[in-house]
PDB file of C-alpha atoms in Angstrom:
ATOM      1  CA  MET A   1      -6.818  -2.912 -22.930  1.00 30.00           C
ATOM      2  CA  THR A   2      -6.009  -3.461 -19.021  1.00 31.00           C
ATOM      3  CA  GLN A   3      -6.635   0.055 -17.006  1.00 34.00           C
ATOM      4  CA  HIS A   4      -4.317   0.062 -13.590  1.00 33.00           C
ATOM      5  CA  VAL A   5      -5.641   1.295 -10.773  1.00 33.00           C
ATOM      6  CA  ARG A   6      -3.955   4.281  -9.814  1.00 36.00           C
ATOM      7  CA  PRO A   7      -2.122   4.378  -6.587  1.00 34.00           C
ATOM      8  CA  LEU A   8      -3.076   6.745  -3.551  1.00 34.00           C
ATOM      9  CA  TYR A   9      -0.502   7.299  -1.303  1.00 34.00           C
ATOM     10  CA  GLY A  10       2.926   5.982  -1.181  1.00 36.00           C
ATOM     11  CA  PRO A  11       4.241   3.662   2.507  1.00 40.00           C
ATOM     12  CA  SER A  12       3.715   7.080   4.628  1.00 35.00           C
ATOM     13  CA  THR A  13       0.938   8.924   3.294  1.00 43.00           C
ATOM     14  CA  ASP A  14      -3.033   9.247   4.973  1.00 66.00           C
ATOM     15  CA  PHE A  15      -5.373   8.831   2.357  1.00 78.00           C
ATOM     16  CA  THR A  16      -8.785  10.191   2.992  1.00 88.00           C
ATOM     17  CA  ALA A  17     -12.411   9.243   1.894  1.00 88.00           C
ATOM     18  CA  THR A  18     -12.717  10.780  -1.411  1.00 91.00           C
ATOM     19  CA  ASP A  19      -9.528   9.028  -2.188  1.00 91.00           C
ATOM     20  CA  ILE A  20     -11.103   5.794  -1.378  1.00 94.00           C
ATOM     21  CA  ARG A  21     -14.674   6.858  -2.620  1.00 94.00           C
ATOM     22  CA  ASP A  22     -13.105   7.998  -6.390  1.00 95.00           C
ATOM     23  CA  THR A  23     -11.219   4.179  -6.671  1.00 95.00           C
ATOM     24  CA  ALA A  24     -13.904   2.377  -5.927  1.00 96.00           C
ATOM     25  CA  ARG A  25     -15.858   4.086  -8.532  1.00 96.00           C
ATOM     26  CA  ARG A  26     -13.121   3.168 -10.402  1.00 95.00           C
ATOM     27  CA  LEU A  27     -13.002   0.120 -10.141  1.00 96.00           C
ATOM     28  CA  LEU A  28     -17.152  -0.161 -10.719  1.00 96.00           C
ATOM     29  CA  ASP A  29     -16.431   1.554 -13.858  1.00 95.00           C
ATOM     30  CA  MET A  30     -14.051  -0.434 -14.916  1.00 94.00           C
ATOM     31  CA  GLU A  31     -14.718  -3.268 -18.487  1.00 92.00           C
ATOM     32  CA  PRO A  32     -12.493  -5.914 -18.561  1.00 92.00           C
ATOM     33  CA  LEU A  33     -12.921  -6.382 -14.680  1.00 96.00           C
ATOM     34  CA  PRO A  34      -9.436  -4.540 -12.307  1.00 96.00           C
ATOM     35  CA  PRO A  35      -6.867  -6.371 -11.711  1.00 97.00           C
ATOM     36  CA  ILE A  36      -5.356  -8.259  -9.107  1.00 98.00           C
ATOM     37  CA  VAL A  37      -1.726  -5.493  -7.713  1.00 97.00           C
ATOM     38  CA  GLN A  38       0.823  -7.933  -7.063  1.00 98.00           C
ATOM     39  CA  ALA A  39       3.174  -7.855  -4.507  1.00 98.00           C
ATOM     40  CA  GLY A  40       5.250  -4.996  -4.391  1.00 97.00           C
ATOM     41  CA  HIS A  41       2.281  -2.122  -4.793  1.00 96.00           C
ATOM     42  CA  PRO A  42       2.297  -0.548  -1.271  1.00 95.00           C
ATOM     43  CA  VAL A  43      -1.658  -0.921  -0.769  1.00 95.00           C
ATOM     44  CA  LEU A  44      -1.242  -4.359   0.261  1.00 96.00           C
ATOM     45  CA  ARG A  45       1.356  -2.906   3.317  1.00 95.00           C
ATOM     46  CA  GLN A  46      -1.103  -1.065   4.938  1.00 94.00           C
ATOM     47  CA  HIS A  47      -3.666  -0.971   7.437  1.00 94.00           C
ATOM     48  CA  ALA A  48      -7.015  -0.941   5.505  1.00 96.00           C
ATOM     49  CA  ALA A  49      -9.399   2.122   6.552  1.00 95.00           C
ATOM     50  CA  PRO A  50     -12.370   1.054   8.642  1.00 96.00           C
ATOM     51  CA  PHE A  51     -15.425   1.259   6.494  1.00 97.00           C
ATOM     52  CA  ASP A  52     -17.357   4.454   7.468  1.00 95.00           C
ATOM     53  CA  GLY A  53     -19.705   4.779   4.817  1.00 95.00           C
ATOM     54  CA  GLN A  54     -17.723   6.253   2.286  1.00 95.00           C
ATOM     55  CA  ILE A  55     -19.407   4.801  -0.069  1.00 96.00           C
ATOM     56  CA  ASP A  56     -22.988   4.896  -0.030  1.00 96.00           C
ATOM     57  CA  ASP A  57     -25.248   2.016   0.118  1.00 96.00           C
ATOM     58  CA  GLU A  58     -25.898   0.995  -3.754  1.00 97.00           C
ATOM     59  CA  GLU A  59     -22.131   1.291  -4.342  1.00 97.00           C
ATOM     60  CA  LEU A  60     -20.702  -0.870  -1.883  1.00 98.00           C
ATOM     61  CA  HIS A  61     -23.120  -4.116  -3.322  1.00 98.00           C
ATOM     62  CA  ALA A  62     -22.178  -2.842  -6.661  1.00 98.00           C
ATOM     63  CA  LEU A  63     -18.743  -3.039  -5.222  1.00 98.00           C
ATOM     64  CA  ILE A  64     -18.684  -6.964  -3.639  1.00 98.00           C
ATOM     65  CA  GLU A  65     -20.289  -7.940  -6.594  1.00 98.00           C
ATOM     66  CA  ARG A  66     -17.436  -6.195  -8.493  1.00 98.00           C
ATOM     67  CA  MET A  67     -15.546  -8.411  -6.459  1.00 98.00           C
ATOM     68  CA  ARG A  68     -16.722 -11.662  -6.489  1.00 98.00           C
ATOM     69  CA  GLU A  69     -16.417 -11.493  -9.797  1.00 98.00           C
ATOM     70  CA  VAL A  70     -12.701 -11.049 -10.046  1.00 98.00           C
ATOM     71  CA  MET A  71     -12.339 -13.966  -7.446  1.00 98.00           C
ATOM     72  CA  HIS A  72     -13.943 -16.265  -9.659  1.00 98.00           C
ATOM     73  CA  ALA A  73     -12.227 -15.212 -12.771  1.00 97.00           C
ATOM     74  CA  ALA A  74      -8.665 -15.884 -11.335  1.00 97.00           C
ATOM     75  CA  PRO A  75      -9.671 -18.206  -9.725  1.00 97.00           C
ATOM     76  CA  GLY A  76      -9.848 -17.711  -5.996  1.00 97.00           C
ATOM     77  CA  VAL A  77     -11.578 -18.539  -2.609  1.00 98.00           C
ATOM     78  CA  GLY A  78     -11.333 -14.954  -1.016  1.00 98.00           C
ATOM     79  CA  LEU A  79     -10.226 -11.772  -2.033  1.00 98.00           C
ATOM     80  CA  ALA A  80      -9.595  -8.660   0.146  1.00 98.00           C
ATOM     81  CA  ALA A  81     -10.385  -4.890  -1.502  1.00 98.00           C
ATOM     82  CA  PRO A  82      -6.312  -3.573  -1.055  1.00 97.00           C
ATOM     83  CA  GLN A  83      -5.999  -6.226  -3.661  1.00 98.00           C
ATOM     84  CA  LEU A  84      -7.989  -3.881  -6.324  1.00 98.00           C
ATOM     85  CA  GLY A  85      -5.126  -1.139  -4.860  1.00 96.00           C
ATOM     86  CA  LEU A  86      -9.251  -0.135  -2.853  1.00 97.00           C
ATOM     87  CA  PRO A  87      -7.260   0.712   0.945  1.00 96.00           C
ATOM     88  CA  LEU A  88     -10.790   0.096   2.425  1.00 97.00           C
ATOM     89  CA  GLN A  89     -11.187  -3.118   5.102  1.00 97.00           C
ATOM     90  CA  ILE A  90     -13.865  -4.717   2.585  1.00 98.00           C
ATOM     91  CA  ALA A  91     -13.393  -9.173   2.422  1.00 98.00           C
ATOM     92  CA  VAL A  92     -15.316 -11.057  -0.070  1.00 98.00           C
ATOM     93  CA  LEU A  93     -14.618 -14.802   0.755  1.00 98.00           C
ATOM     94  CA  GLU A  94     -16.872 -18.046  -0.637  1.00 98.00           C
ATOM     95  CA  ASP A  95     -15.031 -21.735  -1.456  1.00 97.00           C
ATOM     96  CA  GLN A  96     -17.241 -24.993  -3.964  1.00 93.00           C
ATOM     97  CA  TYR A  97     -14.474 -26.241  -5.292  1.00 91.00           C
ATOM     98  CA  GLN A  98     -14.522 -29.550  -5.947  1.00 86.00           C
ATOM     99  CA  ILE A  99     -11.601 -31.229  -4.558  1.00 88.00           C
ATOM    100  CA  ASP A 100     -10.278 -34.919  -3.972  1.00 90.00           C
ATOM    101  CA  PRO A 101     -11.521 -36.760  -1.119  1.00 94.00           C
ATOM    102  CA  ALA A 102      -8.845 -37.503   0.549  1.00 93.00           C
ATOM    103  CA  SER A 103      -7.501 -33.788   0.326  1.00 92.00           C
ATOM    104  CA  ALA A 104     -10.518 -32.463   2.110  1.00 93.00           C
ATOM    105  CA  ALA A 105     -10.241 -34.879   4.769  1.00 95.00           C
ATOM    106  CA  ALA A 106      -6.733 -34.014   5.883  1.00 94.00           C
ATOM    107  CA  ARG A 107      -7.198 -30.384   4.356  1.00 95.00           C
ATOM    108  CA  ASN A 108     -10.276 -29.711   7.412  1.00 95.00           C
ATOM    109  CA  ARG A 109     -12.195 -28.276   3.704  1.00 96.00           C
ATOM    110  CA  GLU A 110     -15.462 -28.235   3.435  1.00 95.00           C
ATOM    111  CA  PRO A 111     -17.190 -25.602   1.305  1.00 96.00           C
ATOM    112  CA  LEU A 112     -17.886 -21.835   2.366  1.00 97.00           C
ATOM    113  CA  GLU A 113     -21.134 -19.969   1.030  1.00 97.00           C
ATOM    114  CA  PHE A 114     -20.541 -16.709   0.150  1.00 98.00           C
ATOM    115  CA  LEU A 115     -19.572 -14.128   2.666  1.00 98.00           C
ATOM    116  CA  ALA A 116     -19.037 -10.333   1.634  1.00 98.00           C
ATOM    117  CA  VAL A 117     -17.478  -8.423   6.078  1.00 98.00           C
ATOM    118  CA  LEU A 118     -16.689  -5.463   6.514  1.00 98.00           C
ATOM    119  CA  ASN A 119     -14.260  -4.893   9.564  1.00 98.00           C
ATOM    120  CA  PRO A 120     -12.936  -8.151  10.088  1.00 98.00           C
ATOM    121  CA  SER A 121     -10.915  -9.529  13.214  1.00 97.00           C
ATOM    122  CA  TYR A 122     -10.145 -12.726  14.256  1.00 98.00           C
ATOM    123  CA  THR A 123      -9.374 -14.465  17.125  1.00 97.00           C
ATOM    124  CA  ALA A 124      -7.844 -18.191  17.367  1.00 97.00           C
ATOM    125  CA  VAL A 125     -10.618 -20.071  19.767  1.00 97.00           C
ATOM    126  CA  GLY A 126      -8.407 -23.073  21.458  1.00 94.00           C
ATOM    127  CA  PRO A 127      -4.309 -24.028  20.850  1.00 96.00           C
ATOM    128  CA  GLU A 128      -4.795 -26.440  17.630  1.00 97.00           C
ATOM    129  CA  SER A 129      -2.671 -25.319  14.600  1.00 97.00           C
ATOM    130  CA  ALA A 130      -2.286 -27.146  11.696  1.00 97.00           C
ATOM    131  CA  SER A 131       0.073 -26.199   8.435  1.00 98.00           C
ATOM    132  CA  PHE A 132      -0.796 -26.916   4.433  1.00 98.00           C
ATOM    133  CA  TYR A 133       0.470 -25.340   1.235  1.00 98.00           C
ATOM    134  CA  GLU A 134      -1.376 -21.550   0.233  1.00 97.00           C
ATOM    135  CA  GLY A 135      -1.428 -18.826  -1.831  1.00 97.00           C
ATOM    136  CA  CYS A 136      -2.301 -15.962  -2.854  1.00 98.00           C
ATOM    137  CA  LEU A 137      -4.015 -13.919  -6.024  1.00 98.00           C
ATOM    138  CA  SER A 138      -1.428 -10.984  -4.863  1.00 98.00           C
ATOM    139  CA  VAL A 139       1.960 -13.432  -5.642  1.00 98.00           C
ATOM    140  CA  SER A 140       1.209 -15.162  -8.033  1.00 97.00           C
ATOM    141  CA  GLY A 141       3.107 -18.332  -9.380  1.00 97.00           C
ATOM    142  CA  TYR A 142       3.895 -19.521  -5.709  1.00 98.00           C
ATOM    143  CA  GLN A 143       2.656 -21.804  -2.850  1.00 98.00           C
ATOM    144  CA  ALA A 144       4.428 -22.214   1.083  1.00 98.00           C
ATOM    145  CA  VAL A 145       3.079 -23.885   3.828  1.00 98.00           C
ATOM    146  CA  VAL A 146       1.544 -20.866   6.321  1.00 98.00           C
ATOM    147  CA  SER A 147       1.201 -22.245   9.799  1.00 97.00           C
ATOM    148  CA  ARG A 148      -2.372 -21.300  11.163  1.00 98.00           C
ATOM    149  CA  PRO A 149      -4.861 -21.196  13.398  1.00 98.00           C
ATOM    150  CA  SER A 150      -7.181 -24.565  13.233  1.00 98.00           C
ATOM    151  CA  SER A 151     -10.089 -22.571  14.491  1.00 98.00           C
ATOM    152  CA  VAL A 152     -10.767 -18.712  14.664  1.00 98.00           C
ATOM    153  CA  GLN A 153     -13.673 -16.947  15.738  1.00 98.00           C
ATOM    154  CA  LEU A 154     -14.642 -13.598  13.163  1.00 98.00           C
ATOM    155  CA  GLU A 155     -15.820 -10.904  14.724  1.00 98.00           C
ATOM    156  CA  CYS A 156     -17.202  -8.377  11.180  1.00 98.00           C
ATOM    157  CA  LEU A 157     -19.652  -6.582   9.698  1.00 98.00           C
ATOM    158  CA  THR A 158     -22.548  -7.091   6.964  1.00 98.00           C
ATOM    159  CA  PRO A 159     -22.677  -4.481   4.225  1.00 97.00           C
ATOM    160  CA  ASP A 160     -25.261  -3.863   5.736  1.00 96.00           C
ATOM    161  CA  GLY A 161     -24.336  -2.689   8.684  1.00 96.00           C
ATOM    162  CA  ALA A 162     -25.494  -5.373  11.127  1.00 97.00           C
ATOM    163  CA  PRO A 163     -22.474  -6.610  13.331  1.00 98.00           C
ATOM    164  CA  PHE A 164     -21.913 -10.413  12.962  1.00 98.00           C
ATOM    165  CA  GLU A 165     -20.303 -12.991  15.012  1.00 98.00           C
ATOM    166  CA  GLY A 166     -18.862 -16.503  13.075  1.00 97.00           C
ATOM    167  CA  VAL A 167     -16.319 -19.265  14.483  1.00 98.00           C
ATOM    168  CA  TYR A 168     -15.181 -21.538  11.358  1.00 98.00           C
ATOM    169  CA  TYR A 169     -13.859 -24.155  10.935  1.00 98.00           C
ATOM    170  CA  GLY A 170     -10.413 -25.593   8.987  1.00 98.00           C
ATOM    171  CA  TRP A 171      -9.407 -24.629   5.687  1.00 98.00           C
ATOM    172  CA  GLN A 172     -12.886 -22.100   5.774  1.00 98.00           C
ATOM    173  CA  ALA A 173     -10.564 -20.851   9.116  1.00 98.00           C
ATOM    174  CA  ARG A 174      -7.753 -19.994   6.590  1.00 98.00           C
ATOM    175  CA  ILE A 175      -9.220 -18.466   3.936  1.00 98.00           C
ATOM    176  CA  VAL A 176     -10.875 -16.164   7.695  1.00 98.00           C
ATOM    177  CA  GLN A 177      -7.624 -15.711   8.659  1.00 98.00           C
ATOM    178  CA  HIS A 178      -5.556 -14.920   5.094  1.00 98.00           C
ATOM    179  CA  GLU A 179      -7.770 -12.706   4.200  1.00 98.00           C
ATOM    180  CA  THR A 180      -8.117 -10.782   7.069  1.00 98.00           C
ATOM    181  CA  ASP A 181      -4.664 -10.695   7.328  1.00 97.00           C
ATOM    182  CA  HIS A 182      -4.749  -8.419   3.902  1.00 97.00           C
ATOM    183  CA  LEU A 183      -7.028  -5.703   5.546  1.00 96.00           C
ATOM    184  CA  MET A 184      -3.691  -5.387   7.412  1.00 95.00           C
ATOM    185  CA  GLY A 185      -1.844  -4.973   5.968  1.00 96.00           C
ATOM    186  CA  ALA A 186       0.044  -9.131   6.077  1.00 96.00           C
ATOM    187  CA  LEU A 187       0.515 -10.771   2.981  1.00 97.00           C
ATOM    188  CA  TYR A 188       0.725 -15.254   4.452  1.00 98.00           C
ATOM    189  CA  LEU A 189       4.655 -14.769   3.425  1.00 97.00           C
ATOM    190  CA  ASP A 190       4.550 -13.152   6.591  1.00 97.00           C
ATOM    191  CA  ARG A 191       3.732 -16.105   8.569  1.00 96.00           C
ATOM    192  CA  ALA A 192       5.510 -18.907   5.997  1.00 98.00           C
ATOM    193  CA  GLU A 193       8.136 -21.121   6.326  1.00 97.00           C
ATOM    194  CA  LEU A 194      10.469 -19.647   3.138  1.00 97.00           C
ATOM    195  CA  ARG A 195      12.123 -23.003   3.032  1.00 97.00           C
ATOM    196  CA  SER A 196       8.947 -24.717   1.513  1.00 98.00           C
ATOM    197  CA  LEU A 197       7.938 -21.621  -0.688  1.00 98.00           C
ATOM    198  CA  SER A 198       7.358 -23.387  -3.874  1.00 98.00           C
ATOM    199  CA  SER A 199       6.144 -21.651  -7.823  1.00 98.00           C
ATOM    200  CA  ASN A 200       2.890 -23.570  -8.837  1.00 97.00           C
ATOM    201  CA  ALA A 201       4.508 -26.381 -11.422  1.00 98.00           C
ATOM    202  CA  GLU A 202       6.577 -27.111  -8.286  1.00 98.00           C
ATOM    203  CA  HIS A 203       3.927 -27.584  -5.903  1.00 98.00           C
ATOM    204  CA  ALA A 204       2.071 -29.354  -8.458  1.00 96.00           C
ATOM    205  CA  ALA A 205       3.740 -32.492  -9.481  1.00 97.00           C
ATOM    206  CA  ARG A 206       5.098 -32.921  -5.964  1.00 97.00           C
ATOM    207  CA  TRP A 207       3.378 -31.707  -2.988  1.00 97.00           C
ATOM    208  CA  SER A 208       0.027 -31.704  -4.540  1.00 94.00           C
ATOM    209  CA  GLY A 209      -0.590 -34.206  -2.066  1.00 93.00           C
ATOM    210  CA  PRO A 210      -2.871 -34.185   0.997  1.00 94.00           C
ATOM    211  CA  GLY A 211      -0.470 -33.789   3.689  1.00 95.00           C
ATOM    212  CA  ILE A 212       2.854 -31.639   3.867  1.00 97.00           C
ATOM    213  CA  GLU A 213       5.260 -34.392   5.235  1.00 96.00           C
ATOM    214  CA  ASP A 214       6.888 -34.891   1.840  1.00 96.00           C
ATOM    215  CA  ALA A 215       8.012 -31.295   1.879  1.00 97.00           C
ATOM    216  CA  ARG A 216       8.851 -31.489   5.221  1.00 97.00           C
ATOM    217  CA  ALA A 217      12.112 -33.953   4.615  1.00 96.00           C
ATOM    218  CA  ALA A 218      12.351 -33.067   0.957  1.00 97.00           C
ATOM    219  CA  LEU A 219      12.112 -29.515   1.272  1.00 97.00           C
ATOM    220  CA  GLY A 220      13.759 -29.280   5.892  1.00 96.00           C
ATOM    221  CA  PHE A 221      10.871 -26.274   7.061  1.00 96.00           C
ATOM    222  CA  LEU A 222       9.152 -27.423  10.040  1.00 89.00           C
ATOM    223  CA  ARG A 223      12.125 -29.663  12.134  1.00 82.00           C
ATOM    224  CA  SER A 224      10.931 -31.549  14.613  1.00 65.00           C
TER     225      SER A 224
END
């Protein structure tokens, strides 16, 4: 039986540490895994609360493991707490999927070891950008082209509370940006070339090659 996370607040309502703690505990108690909320849910459009001890260390690590389970089951390469209805700045990232070598090379896609981040932010490193199709577990069934910085510096806290900095490139940088944006109330569609928007079926049938050149010519986006 599917269990739904009770919305904590509307667009203009504050949320409290008690709300966050109670929701986190409900997520940990849910069987089967909690559902991923979809576009239109207000939690996806709120600036999530910075983590500052709203839940204890044991609950935090259990929540991170639960998020990882949901991410793997989806399947996906990242998941932010708001995608489970929890307005808290926590995200998990991991990319161990095998893709064809041509696509991996075009997208500069290297495996990303599991990473859990708290209160993340990123800044672009250099002027280069890249444009590729991108999807989201909270915008089920669609993909669109998004232009993003090719390299970013991530700053965050680890689950143990230690400061962390790292520079990420290519597809890893895209994952970092996508998940951090979730915590600021942004969806990838906010940055997307909307003329490129494709159902998963159309993307698989027509635009799943290494680059976006065919889609750009046929759908008329990113005109020079």
